[in-house]
Amino acid sequence: MSPKLPKPSEQAREFFSSVVPDQPNVKVKPMFGQLAAFVNGNMFMGLFGDAIILRLPEADRAAVTKAGGGPFDPMGGLPMKEYVMMPTAWLSQKRTLNKWIARSLDHTEEMPVKKPKSR
């Protein structure tokens, strides 16, 4: 049985929406009861409960983890290796958070465009 996913609060949803970069190539979509932001079809940031996760290269994930972040393991035992949870303290440090969001967006924009799956 899969673990129950945490539900984000309305405040967390509003905060997430306020920090997603306002760019025409960025799309926000609901995902498993959470919110996620995509660029070129690839997720670069998401909301998991009240936590923000970002897709970052390995060296940046290590830096975020050292600063108090952690692995993103939504299913318990199967961490998503390209993602890291932001330190809770950074949620009140918008300049720091925005810097890391920009790094995530830049990193993900370098990836090949992900084409939608046919139904």
Short mmCIF file of C-alpha atoms in Angstrom, two decimals:
data_model
loop_
_atom_site.label_atom_id
_atom_site.label_comp_id
_atom_site.label_asym_id
_atom_site.label_seq_id
_atom_site.Cartn_x
_atom_site.Cartn_y
_atom_site.Cartn_z
CA MET A 1 0.00 0.00 0.00
CA SER A 2 1.33 3.44 -0.94
CA PRO A 3 1.83 6.03 1.81
CA LYS A 4 -0.77 8.76 2.02
CA LEU A 5 0.47 11.97 0.41
CA PRO A 6 0.28 15.12 2.54
CA LYS A 7 -2.24 17.72 1.41
CA PRO A 8 -0.93 21.26 0.94
CA SER A 9 -2.62 24.01 2.90
CA GLU A 10 -4.32 26.84 1.02
CA GLN A 11 -1.59 29.14 2.35
CA ALA A 12 1.11 26.85 0.88
CA ARG A 13 -0.70 26.77 -2.48
CA GLU A 14 -0.88 30.57 -2.54
CA PHE A 15 2.78 30.89 -1.54
CA PHE A 16 3.84 28.39 -4.21
CA SER A 17 1.90 30.30 -6.86
CA SER A 18 3.57 33.54 -5.72
CA VAL A 19 7.12 32.19 -6.19
CA VAL A 20 6.65 30.37 -9.52
CA PRO A 21 8.50 32.41 -12.17
CA ASP A 22 6.11 34.46 -14.29
CA GLN A 23 7.32 33.37 -17.71
CA PRO A 24 5.30 32.30 -20.75
CA ASN A 25 7.07 28.94 -20.99
CA VAL A 26 6.29 28.03 -17.34
CA LYS A 27 3.04 26.16 -16.68
CA VAL A 28 1.57 25.24 -13.29
CA LYS A 29 -0.54 22.08 -13.10
CA PRO A 30 -2.13 20.02 -10.33
CA MET A 31 -0.32 16.75 -9.73
CA PHE A 32 -1.39 14.05 -7.25
CA GLY A 33 -3.23 16.62 -5.13
CA GLN A 34 -0.18 18.91 -5.11
CA LEU A 35 0.96 21.64 -7.50
CA ALA A 36 3.89 21.42 -9.91
CA ALA A 37 5.57 23.89 -12.27
CA PHE A 38 6.85 22.74 -15.66
CA VAL A 39 9.08 24.17 -18.35
CA ASN A 40 9.18 22.53 -21.78
CA GLY A 41 7.10 19.69 -20.35
CA ASN A 42 9.62 18.92 -17.56
CA MET A 43 8.82 19.52 -13.90
CA PHE A 44 11.29 21.91 -12.25
CA MET A 45 9.53 22.67 -8.97
CA GLY A 46 6.66 21.34 -6.97
CA LEU A 47 4.67 21.56 -3.80
CA PHE A 48 4.59 18.49 -1.55
CA GLY A 49 2.35 19.10 1.42
CA ASP A 50 3.62 22.49 2.57
CA ALA A 51 7.20 21.87 1.33
CA ILE A 52 8.74 23.10 -1.91
CA ILE A 53 10.83 20.73 -4.00
CA LEU A 54 13.20 21.67 -6.82
CA ARG A 55 14.96 19.75 -9.60
CA LEU A 56 18.65 20.57 -9.36
CA PRO A 57 21.98 19.15 -10.55
CA GLU A 58 23.85 16.95 -8.07
CA ALA A 59 26.23 19.62 -6.71
CA ASP A 60 23.33 21.99 -6.03
CA ARG A 61 21.30 19.23 -4.35
CA ALA A 62 24.28 18.60 -2.05
CA ALA A 63 24.49 22.32 -1.19
CA VAL A 64 20.76 22.49 -0.42
CA THR A 65 20.97 19.34 1.72
CA LYS A 66 23.94 20.78 3.62
CA ALA A 67 21.87 23.92 4.29
CA GLY A 68 19.07 21.87 5.87
CA GLY A 69 17.12 20.55 2.89
CA GLY A 70 16.63 16.88 2.23
CA PRO A 71 15.90 14.21 -0.31
CA PHE A 72 12.49 14.12 -1.93
CA ASP A 73 11.06 10.71 -1.09
CA PRO A 74 7.28 10.92 -1.64
CA MET A 75 6.68 7.16 -1.63
CA GLY A 76 9.00 6.24 1.26
CA GLY A 77 12.04 4.28 0.08
CA LEU A 78 12.10 5.52 -3.53
CA PRO A 79 13.63 9.02 -3.48
CA MET A 80 13.42 11.02 -6.69
CA LYS A 81 17.14 11.51 -7.23
CA GLU A 82 16.99 14.75 -9.23
CA TYR A 83 14.82 16.57 -6.67
CA VAL A 84 15.49 18.03 -3.24
CA MET A 85 13.21 19.52 -0.60
CA MET A 86 14.04 23.11 0.28
CA PRO A 87 14.97 23.92 3.88
CA THR A 88 11.87 25.10 5.74
CA ALA A 89 13.72 28.25 6.87
CA TRP A 90 14.13 29.31 3.23
CA LEU A 91 10.36 29.65 2.84
CA SER A 92 10.64 32.91 4.78
CA GLN A 93 13.76 33.99 2.86
CA LYS A 94 12.26 34.84 -0.53
CA ARG A 95 15.51 36.12 -2.03
CA THR A 96 17.32 32.86 -1.24
CA LEU A 97 14.38 30.74 -2.35
CA ASN A 98 14.01 32.69 -5.60
CA LYS A 99 17.72 32.21 -6.34
CA TRP A 100 17.33 28.44 -6.06
CA ILE A 101 14.09 28.43 -8.06
CA ALA A 102 15.91 30.29 -10.85
CA ARG A 103 18.72 27.69 -10.75
CA SER A 104 16.15 24.92 -11.00
CA LEU A 105 14.40 26.60 -13.93
CA ASP A 106 17.71 27.19 -15.75
CA HIS A 107 18.82 23.59 -15.15
CA THR A 108 15.52 22.14 -16.36
CA GLU A 109 15.35 24.41 -19.42
CA GLU A 110 18.58 22.75 -20.60
CA MET A 111 16.81 19.38 -20.76
CA PRO A 112 15.24 18.10 -23.98
CA VAL A 113 11.62 19.12 -24.50
CA LYS A 114 9.31 16.45 -23.12
CA LYS A 115 6.56 15.63 -25.54
CA PRO A 116 3.12 14.83 -24.11
CA LYS A 117 2.23 11.14 -24.07
CA SER A 118 -0.42 10.16 -26.57
CA ARG A 119 -3.61 8.87 -25.04
#
